[in-house]
Structure formats: C-alpha cells, structure tokens
Coordinates of C-alpha atoms and ligand atoms in Angstrom, one line a residue:
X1 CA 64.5 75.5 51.4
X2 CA 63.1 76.5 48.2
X3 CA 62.4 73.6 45.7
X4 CA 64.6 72.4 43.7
X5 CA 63.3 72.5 39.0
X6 CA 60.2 70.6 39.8
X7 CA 60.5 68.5 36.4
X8 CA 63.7 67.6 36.9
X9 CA 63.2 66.8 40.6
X10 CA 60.2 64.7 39.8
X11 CA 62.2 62.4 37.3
X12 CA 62.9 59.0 38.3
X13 CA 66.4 56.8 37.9
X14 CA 66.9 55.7 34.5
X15 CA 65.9 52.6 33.5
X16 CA 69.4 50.9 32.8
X17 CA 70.9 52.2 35.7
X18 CA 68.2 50.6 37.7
X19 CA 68.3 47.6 35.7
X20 CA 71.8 47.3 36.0
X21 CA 71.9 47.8 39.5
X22 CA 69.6 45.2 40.2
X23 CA 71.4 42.8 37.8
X24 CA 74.4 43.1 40.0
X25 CA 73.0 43.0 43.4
X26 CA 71.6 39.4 42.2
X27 CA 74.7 38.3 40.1
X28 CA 72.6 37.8 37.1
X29 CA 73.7 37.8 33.2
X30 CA 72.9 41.5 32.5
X31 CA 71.5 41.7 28.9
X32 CA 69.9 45.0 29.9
X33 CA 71.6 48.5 29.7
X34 CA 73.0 48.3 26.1
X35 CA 77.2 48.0 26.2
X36 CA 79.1 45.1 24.3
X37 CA 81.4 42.7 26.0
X38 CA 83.7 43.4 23.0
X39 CA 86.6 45.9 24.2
X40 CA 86.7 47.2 20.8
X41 CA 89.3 48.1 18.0
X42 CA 93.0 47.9 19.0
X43 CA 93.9 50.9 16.4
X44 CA 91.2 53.0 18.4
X45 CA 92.1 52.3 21.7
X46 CA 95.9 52.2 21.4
X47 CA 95.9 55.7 19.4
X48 CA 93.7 56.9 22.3
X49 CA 96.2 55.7 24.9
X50 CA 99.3 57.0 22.8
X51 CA 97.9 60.6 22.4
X52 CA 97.1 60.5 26.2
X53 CA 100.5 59.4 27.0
X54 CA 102.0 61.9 24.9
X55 CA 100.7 64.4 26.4
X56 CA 97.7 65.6 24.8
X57 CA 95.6 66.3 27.7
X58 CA 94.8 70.1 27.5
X59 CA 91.1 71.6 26.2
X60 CA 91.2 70.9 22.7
X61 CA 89.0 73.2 20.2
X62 CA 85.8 73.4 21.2
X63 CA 84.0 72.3 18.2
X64 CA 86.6 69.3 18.5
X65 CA 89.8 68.4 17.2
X66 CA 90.2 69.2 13.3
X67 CA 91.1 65.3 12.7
X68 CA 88.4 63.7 14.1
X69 CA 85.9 66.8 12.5
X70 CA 87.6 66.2 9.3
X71 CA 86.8 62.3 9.7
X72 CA 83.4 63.3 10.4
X73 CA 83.2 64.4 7.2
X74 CA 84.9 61.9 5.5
X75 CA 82.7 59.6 7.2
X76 CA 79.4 61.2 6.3
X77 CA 80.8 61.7 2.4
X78 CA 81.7 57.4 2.5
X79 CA 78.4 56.2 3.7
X80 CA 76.2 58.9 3.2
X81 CA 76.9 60.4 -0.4
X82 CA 77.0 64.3 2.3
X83 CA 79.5 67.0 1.3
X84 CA 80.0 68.1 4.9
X85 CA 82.3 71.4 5.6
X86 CA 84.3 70.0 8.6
X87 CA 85.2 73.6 9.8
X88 CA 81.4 74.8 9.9
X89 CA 79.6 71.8 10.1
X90 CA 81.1 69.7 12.6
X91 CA 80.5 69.6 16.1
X92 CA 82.5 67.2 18.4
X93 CA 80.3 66.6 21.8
X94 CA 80.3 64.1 24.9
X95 CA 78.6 61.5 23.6
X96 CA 75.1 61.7 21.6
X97 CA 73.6 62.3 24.9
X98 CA 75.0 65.7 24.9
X99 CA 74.5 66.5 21.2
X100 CA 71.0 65.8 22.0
X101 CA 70.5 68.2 24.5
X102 CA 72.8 71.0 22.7
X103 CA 70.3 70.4 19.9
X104 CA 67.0 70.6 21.6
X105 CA 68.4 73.9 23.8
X106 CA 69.2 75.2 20.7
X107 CA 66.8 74.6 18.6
X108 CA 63.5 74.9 20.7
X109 CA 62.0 78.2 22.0
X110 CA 59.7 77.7 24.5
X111 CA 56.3 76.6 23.7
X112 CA 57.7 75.3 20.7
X113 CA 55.8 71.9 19.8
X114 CA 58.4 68.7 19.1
X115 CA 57.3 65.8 17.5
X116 CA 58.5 62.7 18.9
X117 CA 57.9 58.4 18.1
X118 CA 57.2 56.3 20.9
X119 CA 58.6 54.1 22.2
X120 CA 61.3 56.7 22.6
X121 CA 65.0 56.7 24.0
X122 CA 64.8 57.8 27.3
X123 CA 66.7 61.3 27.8
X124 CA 64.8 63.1 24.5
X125 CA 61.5 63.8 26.7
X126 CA 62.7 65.6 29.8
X127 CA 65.1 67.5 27.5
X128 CA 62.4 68.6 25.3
X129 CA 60.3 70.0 28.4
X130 CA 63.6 71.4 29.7
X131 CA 63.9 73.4 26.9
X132 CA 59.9 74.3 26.7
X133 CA 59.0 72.2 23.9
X134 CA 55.6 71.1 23.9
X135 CA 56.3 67.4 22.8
X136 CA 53.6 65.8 20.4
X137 CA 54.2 61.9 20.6
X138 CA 53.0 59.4 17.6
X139 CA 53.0 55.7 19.0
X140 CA 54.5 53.0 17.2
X141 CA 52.6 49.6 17.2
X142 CA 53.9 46.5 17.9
X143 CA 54.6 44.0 17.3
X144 CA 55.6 45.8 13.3
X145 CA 56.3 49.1 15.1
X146 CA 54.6 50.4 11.7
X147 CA 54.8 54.2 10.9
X148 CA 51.1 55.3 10.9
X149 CA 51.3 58.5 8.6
X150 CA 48.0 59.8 8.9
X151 CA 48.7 59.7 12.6
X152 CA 52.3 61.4 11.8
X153 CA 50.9 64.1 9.6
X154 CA 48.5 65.2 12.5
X155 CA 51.1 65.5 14.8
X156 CA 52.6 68.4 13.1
X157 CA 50.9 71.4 13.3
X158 CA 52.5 75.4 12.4
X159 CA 54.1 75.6 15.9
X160 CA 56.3 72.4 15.0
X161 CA 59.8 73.7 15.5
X162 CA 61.2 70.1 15.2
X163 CA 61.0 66.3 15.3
X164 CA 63.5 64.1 16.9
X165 CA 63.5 60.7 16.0
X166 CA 66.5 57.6 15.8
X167 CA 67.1 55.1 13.0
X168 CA 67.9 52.4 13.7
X169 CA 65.3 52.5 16.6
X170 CA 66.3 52.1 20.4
X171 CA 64.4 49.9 21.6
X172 CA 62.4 48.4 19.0
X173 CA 64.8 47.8 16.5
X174 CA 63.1 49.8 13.7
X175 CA 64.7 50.6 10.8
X176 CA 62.9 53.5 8.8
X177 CA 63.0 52.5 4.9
X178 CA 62.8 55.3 2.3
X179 CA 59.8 55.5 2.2
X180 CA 58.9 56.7 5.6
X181 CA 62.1 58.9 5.7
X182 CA 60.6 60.8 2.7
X183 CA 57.3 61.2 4.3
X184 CA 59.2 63.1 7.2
X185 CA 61.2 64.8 5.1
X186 CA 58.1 66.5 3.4
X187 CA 56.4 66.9 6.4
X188 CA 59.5 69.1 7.8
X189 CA 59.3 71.0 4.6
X190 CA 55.8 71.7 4.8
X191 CA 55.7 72.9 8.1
X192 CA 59.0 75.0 8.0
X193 CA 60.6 72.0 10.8
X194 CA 63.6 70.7 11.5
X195 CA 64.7 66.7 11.6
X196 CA 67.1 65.9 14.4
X197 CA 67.7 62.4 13.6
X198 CA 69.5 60.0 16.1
X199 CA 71.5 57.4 14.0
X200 CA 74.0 56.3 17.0
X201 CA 73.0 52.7 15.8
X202 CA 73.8 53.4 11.9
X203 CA 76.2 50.6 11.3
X204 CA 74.5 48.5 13.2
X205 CA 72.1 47.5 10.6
X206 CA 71.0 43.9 9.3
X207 CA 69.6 41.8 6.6
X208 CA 71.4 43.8 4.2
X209 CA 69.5 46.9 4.7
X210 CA 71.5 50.1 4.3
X211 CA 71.3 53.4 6.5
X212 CA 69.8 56.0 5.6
X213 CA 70.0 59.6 6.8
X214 CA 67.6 61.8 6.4
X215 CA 69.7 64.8 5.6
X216 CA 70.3 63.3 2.3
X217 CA 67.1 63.7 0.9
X218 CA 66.0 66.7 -1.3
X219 CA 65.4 69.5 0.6
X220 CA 66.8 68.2 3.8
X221 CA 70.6 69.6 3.9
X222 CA 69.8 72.7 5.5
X223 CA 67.2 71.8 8.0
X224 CA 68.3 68.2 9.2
X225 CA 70.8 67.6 12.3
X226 CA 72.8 64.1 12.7
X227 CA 74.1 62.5 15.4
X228 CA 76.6 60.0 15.7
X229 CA 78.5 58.4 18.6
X230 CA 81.9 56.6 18.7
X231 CA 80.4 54.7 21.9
X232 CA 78.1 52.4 19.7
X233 CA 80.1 52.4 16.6
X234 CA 83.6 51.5 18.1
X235 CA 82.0 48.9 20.9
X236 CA 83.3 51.6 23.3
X237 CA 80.3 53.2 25.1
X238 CA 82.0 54.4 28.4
X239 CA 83.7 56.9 25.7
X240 CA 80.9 59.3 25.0
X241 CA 81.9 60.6 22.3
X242 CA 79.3 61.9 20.0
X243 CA 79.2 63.9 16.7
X244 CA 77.0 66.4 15.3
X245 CA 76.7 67.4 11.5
X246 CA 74.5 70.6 10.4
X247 CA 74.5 73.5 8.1
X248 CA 76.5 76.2 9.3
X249 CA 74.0 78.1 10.3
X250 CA 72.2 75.5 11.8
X251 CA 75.0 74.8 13.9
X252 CA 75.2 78.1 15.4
X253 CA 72.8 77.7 18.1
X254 CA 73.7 74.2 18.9
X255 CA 77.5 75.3 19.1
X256 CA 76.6 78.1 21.4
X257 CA 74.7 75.1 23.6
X258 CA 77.8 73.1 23.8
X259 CA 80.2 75.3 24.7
X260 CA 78.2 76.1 28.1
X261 CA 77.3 72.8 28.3
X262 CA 80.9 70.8 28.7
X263 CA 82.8 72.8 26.0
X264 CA 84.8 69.8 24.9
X265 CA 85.4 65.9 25.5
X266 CA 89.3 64.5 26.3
X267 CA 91.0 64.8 23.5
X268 CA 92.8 61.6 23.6
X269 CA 89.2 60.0 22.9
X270 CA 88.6 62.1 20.1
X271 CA 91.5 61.4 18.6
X272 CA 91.3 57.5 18.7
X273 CA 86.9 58.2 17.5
X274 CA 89.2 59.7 14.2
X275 CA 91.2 56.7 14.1
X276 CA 87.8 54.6 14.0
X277 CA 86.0 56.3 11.9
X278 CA 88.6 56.8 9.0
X279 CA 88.7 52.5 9.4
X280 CA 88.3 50.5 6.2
X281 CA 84.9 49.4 5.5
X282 CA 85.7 45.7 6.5
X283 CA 85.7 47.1 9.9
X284 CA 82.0 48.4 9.7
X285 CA 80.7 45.6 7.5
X286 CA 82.2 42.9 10.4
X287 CA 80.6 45.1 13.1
X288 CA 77.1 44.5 11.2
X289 CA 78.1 41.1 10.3
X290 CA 78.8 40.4 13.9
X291 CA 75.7 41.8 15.8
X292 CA 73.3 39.8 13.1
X293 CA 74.4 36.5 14.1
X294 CA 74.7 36.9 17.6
X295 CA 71.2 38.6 17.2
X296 CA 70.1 35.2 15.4
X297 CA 72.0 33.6 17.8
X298 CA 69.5 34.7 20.8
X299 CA 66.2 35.5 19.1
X300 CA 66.7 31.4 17.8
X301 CA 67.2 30.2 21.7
X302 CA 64.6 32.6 23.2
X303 CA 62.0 31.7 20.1
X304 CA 62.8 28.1 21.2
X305 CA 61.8 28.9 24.9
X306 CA 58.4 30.1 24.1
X307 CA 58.8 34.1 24.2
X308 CA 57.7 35.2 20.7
X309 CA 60.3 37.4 19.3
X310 CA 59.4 40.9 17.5
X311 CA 62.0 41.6 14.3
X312 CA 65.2 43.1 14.7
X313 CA 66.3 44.8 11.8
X314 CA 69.2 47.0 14.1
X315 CA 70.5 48.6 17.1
X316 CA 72.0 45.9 20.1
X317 CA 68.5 44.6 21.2
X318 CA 65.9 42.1 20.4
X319 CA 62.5 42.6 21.6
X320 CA 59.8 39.8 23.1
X321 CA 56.6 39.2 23.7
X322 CA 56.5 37.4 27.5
X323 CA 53.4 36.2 27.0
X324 CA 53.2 33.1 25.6
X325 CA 55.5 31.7 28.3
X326 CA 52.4 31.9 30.7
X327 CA 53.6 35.1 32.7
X328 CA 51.1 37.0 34.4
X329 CA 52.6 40.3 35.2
X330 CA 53.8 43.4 33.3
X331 CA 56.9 44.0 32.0
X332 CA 58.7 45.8 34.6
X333 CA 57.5 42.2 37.0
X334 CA 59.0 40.1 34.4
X335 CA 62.4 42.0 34.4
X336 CA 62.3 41.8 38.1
X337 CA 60.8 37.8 38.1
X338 CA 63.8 37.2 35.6
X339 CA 66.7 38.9 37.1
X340 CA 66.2 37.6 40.7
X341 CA 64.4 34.1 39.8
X342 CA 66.8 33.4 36.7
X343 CA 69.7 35.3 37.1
X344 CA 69.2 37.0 33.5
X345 CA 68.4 40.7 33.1
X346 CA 66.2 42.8 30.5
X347 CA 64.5 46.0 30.3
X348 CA 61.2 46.7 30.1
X349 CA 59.8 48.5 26.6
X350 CA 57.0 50.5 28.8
X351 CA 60.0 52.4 30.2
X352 CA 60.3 53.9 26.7
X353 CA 57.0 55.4 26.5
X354 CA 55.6 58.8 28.5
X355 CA 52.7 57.3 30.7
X356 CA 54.4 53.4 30.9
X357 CA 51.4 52.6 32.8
X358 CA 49.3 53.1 29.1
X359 CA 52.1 51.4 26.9
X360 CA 52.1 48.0 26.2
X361 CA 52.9 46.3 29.4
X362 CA 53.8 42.9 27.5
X363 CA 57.5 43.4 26.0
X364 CA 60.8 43.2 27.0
X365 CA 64.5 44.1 25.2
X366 CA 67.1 41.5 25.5
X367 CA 70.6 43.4 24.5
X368 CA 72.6 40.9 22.5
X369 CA 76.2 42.4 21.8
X370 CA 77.5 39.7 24.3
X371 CA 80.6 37.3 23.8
X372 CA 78.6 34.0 22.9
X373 CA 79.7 32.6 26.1
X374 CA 77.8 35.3 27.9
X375 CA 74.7 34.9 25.7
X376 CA 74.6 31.3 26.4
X377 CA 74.7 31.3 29.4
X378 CA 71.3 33.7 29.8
X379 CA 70.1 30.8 27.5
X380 CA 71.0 27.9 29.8
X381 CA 69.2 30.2 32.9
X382 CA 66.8 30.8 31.1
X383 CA 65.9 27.4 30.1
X384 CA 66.6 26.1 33.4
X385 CA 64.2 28.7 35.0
X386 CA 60.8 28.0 31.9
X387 CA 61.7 24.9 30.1
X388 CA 61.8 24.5 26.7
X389 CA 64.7 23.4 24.4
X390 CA 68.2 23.5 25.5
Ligands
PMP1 N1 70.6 57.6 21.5 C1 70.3 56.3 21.6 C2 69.1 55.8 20.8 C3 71.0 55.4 22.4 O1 70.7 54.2 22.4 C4 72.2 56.0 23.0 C5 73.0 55.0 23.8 N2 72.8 54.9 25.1 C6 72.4 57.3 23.0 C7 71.6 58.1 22.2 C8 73.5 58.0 23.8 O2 74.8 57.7 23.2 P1 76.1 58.2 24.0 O3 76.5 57.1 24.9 O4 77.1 58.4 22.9 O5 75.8 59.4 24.8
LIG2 N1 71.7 53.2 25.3 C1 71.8 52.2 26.3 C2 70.6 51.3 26.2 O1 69.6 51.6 25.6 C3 72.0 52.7 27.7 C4 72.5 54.1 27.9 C5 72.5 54.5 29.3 O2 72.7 53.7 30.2 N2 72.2 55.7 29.5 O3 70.6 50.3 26.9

C-alpha cells in the first residue's frame, strides 16, 4: 500500500486527548484539556435548543447565519471600537480550529515563511506545514514569557506571508500589552505580512487588563484576521463554533477554504453563539470576574504546596514551575507521577513547543475553570500526595 501524507502520518495524539484519557483511566481530577465545569448561559443554550426544535436543521448560509454574522459585528464594534461589514467580513466556522486552518490554507503559498511564538497552541504547526509554510518560531521565556523584539524582528524576513499568534496566550497566559501589539503591527507593515491573531481567550482577561486586537491598530484593518470562538466565550467548548472577521478581500481566500472544508456549522448553535454574543456586558465582565478568583483560588493553594506559580494574566490556565517541590523528572513524568500517584491531572508546557525535548522540561498548566468543589478537591490530593498547607 502506498503511504499515507508522511507529516500527517508522523503526528502524534494531541496532548489533551492523551491527557484526558489517562485522567480517566485513573479516576483523577482532570485539570488538563481546557473545558469549564460551568454548563454555560441558559439564554444561549435554551435559544440553541428552541431553534433545533423548531426545526431549523437544514445547511444554513455558508458564511453563517446573518444573525449571528451581524452579532459578530456588533460584537467587534462593542469591545473593539471595529466597523466590521457583517455581509463581507464575517465568516461563521466550526470552531477556531477550523478558522485556523481556513486561514493558513488560504493565506499561505507554499514555501511561504510564517512566523509563529512558542510555546504555541498545538494545531497552528502542522497546519502551517500542511499548507507549505515554512514556519519561523520566536521562543518566549519563562518564567515572564517576555517578547524579545530583536529576536521578533529577525524572524521576519521578505518571504513572510504571515504571523499567527493568540492573545490571551494558550498556555502561558500571556497577555500582549500595546506595546508589543504595535511592534507587530509595524513589523507586518514593513514586510508586506499579514496578522492572524487568535483571541479565542479575549474575555477571559484579568487584573483589569483590557483586550486588545491587533486589527485595531493603524494600518492593521486590511491585513489583520481575528478569530473568535463561542466554545471559550459561552463556557460551551463541545460547540465549536468559531468566527472569523477580515477585509473583504481578505476574506476571499479564507471563504473559498471553508466552504471545502465543512461549509457550515449546525445552525441551531450558531443561533444560540448570536444570542451570546449580543449578551449585556455584565455577562462578559462576570465571566472575567469569575475565572480571576478561581485562578487566585488555585495559584494561592498550589503556591502554598511549594510549586512556584508563573503569572496568569488570561486564558483558563495557570502555569508552575515543579521544581521546587523536589521532583526529578520532566514535565511530561510529572503529569504522569501526578495523575496516577495523586489523582490530579495537568499538561505538560513542552508539548507546546516544536522539539519538546529542547523546551523547558520544568512547567506544567493547571486548567482552573472548575466548580470550586472540583478545584479543591485537586487541592486536597494534592496536598495529601506532597505536603504542605491544607
Ligand atoms: N486556539 C486556542 C489558543 C485554544 O486554546 C483553542 C481551544 N481549544 C482553540 C484555538 C480552538 O477553539 P475551538 O474549540 O473553538 O475550535
Ligand atoms: N484548548 C484546549 C486546551 O488547551 C483543548 C482543546 C482540545 O482538546 N483540542 O486545553
């Protein structure tokens, strides 16, 4: 039998899934793969169940339903100061996962060089080499996760056809300030390149720090992309359903993607995503609100156990530093040592990086959009299993 795409044949299982699977084979508290315990808005899910009932169920447009385009737009004009076309700008997809991937087959020509931020979410890279992109990678430094611009600006190059980065940052809880958004932004307008940005995790944001998208900045309107996803901003992440926004021409190519890629998403989700995001802005301040203190709530308890515990400034996840507990292992031994000797599960951060065997072998991401109840508990294993305050 001839051989199957060699890259995508040579890919191993995704972290979570792994994660996950391991987390249930040993009954343990699974504070890996990123989902909430919440079961999210009633308005959203009861107007998702009601148009399903009423029998909606047919292939809806495919660049999505017009209601939940036009509160795309809406949304984007609320938080984001954007002017957004709904008709030409708006792309409805399943899930950010698949807006990715219509952008990168869209966008790259082979040969094409992407730049890309390590540690990175963990569908952009095969995607990129899919597609033929030639992927440039900038590393991150923990514990800060500080932007190193010199080593940004050498990343780019004339053959830069893009970069692809996400703020807030999965999994190191990076939030990009002005100031580094701006240095991208001239970067892109420099070398003629686009900014796909990845802000699934925008109202997800702490400490009073707002979001920012890129495509606001001067000069950025015609050549950034934004995604969003109902999954993280709804609690609802078995949804997938993502949103892009673009210029209209921009859009073209990442339209043409889609519509061979799933053509649409059930339209009974979309139409509760248009109930959610057209929700008053106690709704999205709450959700903030909410993921800070249970964030505090954990980084406190695991600080008291003895990991050391890297800032959080968004996203579901906390990062720590295993170290300090005495652990001799990497991270991947710790998530394993944890799950099976604890009953609590993480992930390991060197599954975000290309060559995990040359990232930092010393962190793992504790996911904390958990009922209390469920948070504690990992807590009270936790301690049980290294000591240290209840
Ligand atoms: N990007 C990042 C950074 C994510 O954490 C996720 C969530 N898994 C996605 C994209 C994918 O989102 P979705 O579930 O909407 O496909
Ligand atoms: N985004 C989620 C995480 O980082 C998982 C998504 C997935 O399982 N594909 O945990």
């Amino acid at each position: 039998m001839k051989a199957a795409n060699a890259l995508m044949a040579g890919l191993g299982t995704t972290v979570f899934e792994v994660m996950s699977a391991l987390a249930r084979e040993h009954q343990s508290v699974n504070l890996g793969q990123g989902f909430p315990d919440d079961i999210g808005p009633e308005p959203v899910r009861t107007a998702a169940a009601n148009f399903l009932l009423e029998g909606h169920n047919q292939y809806p447009p495919m660049m999505g339903l017009p209601e939940l385009r036009q509160a795309v737009a809406e949304h984007a004009k609320r938080f984001c100061g954007l002017d957004v076309d709904w008709q030409t700008e708006v792309l409805v997809t399943s899930g950010a996962t698949e807006a990715l991937a219509d952008c990168l087959f869209g966008l790259i020509e082979p040969g094409d060089e992407v730049v890309l931020i390590e540690p990175l979410y963990d569908s952009y890279l095969p995607i990129v080499r899919r597609a033929g992109g030639v992927p440039r990678l900038v590393r991150l430094e923990p514990p800060f996760w500080s932007l190193s611009r010199e080593k940004l600006a050498q990343a780019f190059s004339p053959r830069t056809k893009l970069i692809l980065f996400n703020t807030p940052m999965n999994p190191c809880s990076k939030v990009f300030d002005a100031g580094e958004l701006q240095f991208i932004a001239d970067l892109c307008l420099r070398h003629d390149a686009y900014a796909v940005c990845d802000e699934v995790y925008e109202h997800i944001i702490f400490d009073q720090r707002r979001h920012l998208s890129i495509m606001a900045l001067p000069g950025m309107r015609e050549r950034a992309v934004r995604i969003g996803s109902a999954g993280k901003s709804f609690s609802l992440t078995g949804w997938k359903v993502g949103y892009v926004t673009a210029a209209a021409e921009l859009m073209k190519p990442i339209a043409k993607t889609h519509q061979f890629m799933t053509f649409t998403t059930p339209p009974n989700l979309q139409w509760g995503a248009a109930v959610g995001l057209r929700l008053g802005d106690e709704y999205f301040t709450s959700l903030a609100a909410d993921m800070q203190r249970k964030r505090d709530r954990l980084a406190g308890a695991l600080q008291e156990i003895g990991f050391e515990v890297l800032p959080a400034h968004g996203t579901y996840f906390v990062t720590t530093d295993f170290r300090p507990l005495g652990f001799n292992g990497t991270d991947e031994d710790f998530c394993r040592h944890i799950t099976i000797e604890a009953g609590v599960t993480a992930v390991p951060v060197s599954a975000f990086f290309d060559e995990p065997a040359a990232a930092p072998r010393h962190l793992v991401r504790f996911c904390f959009c958990k009922h209390d109840s469920t948070l504690d508990t990992a807590v009270e294993r936790l301690v049980k299993h290294f000591g240290g305050k209840p």
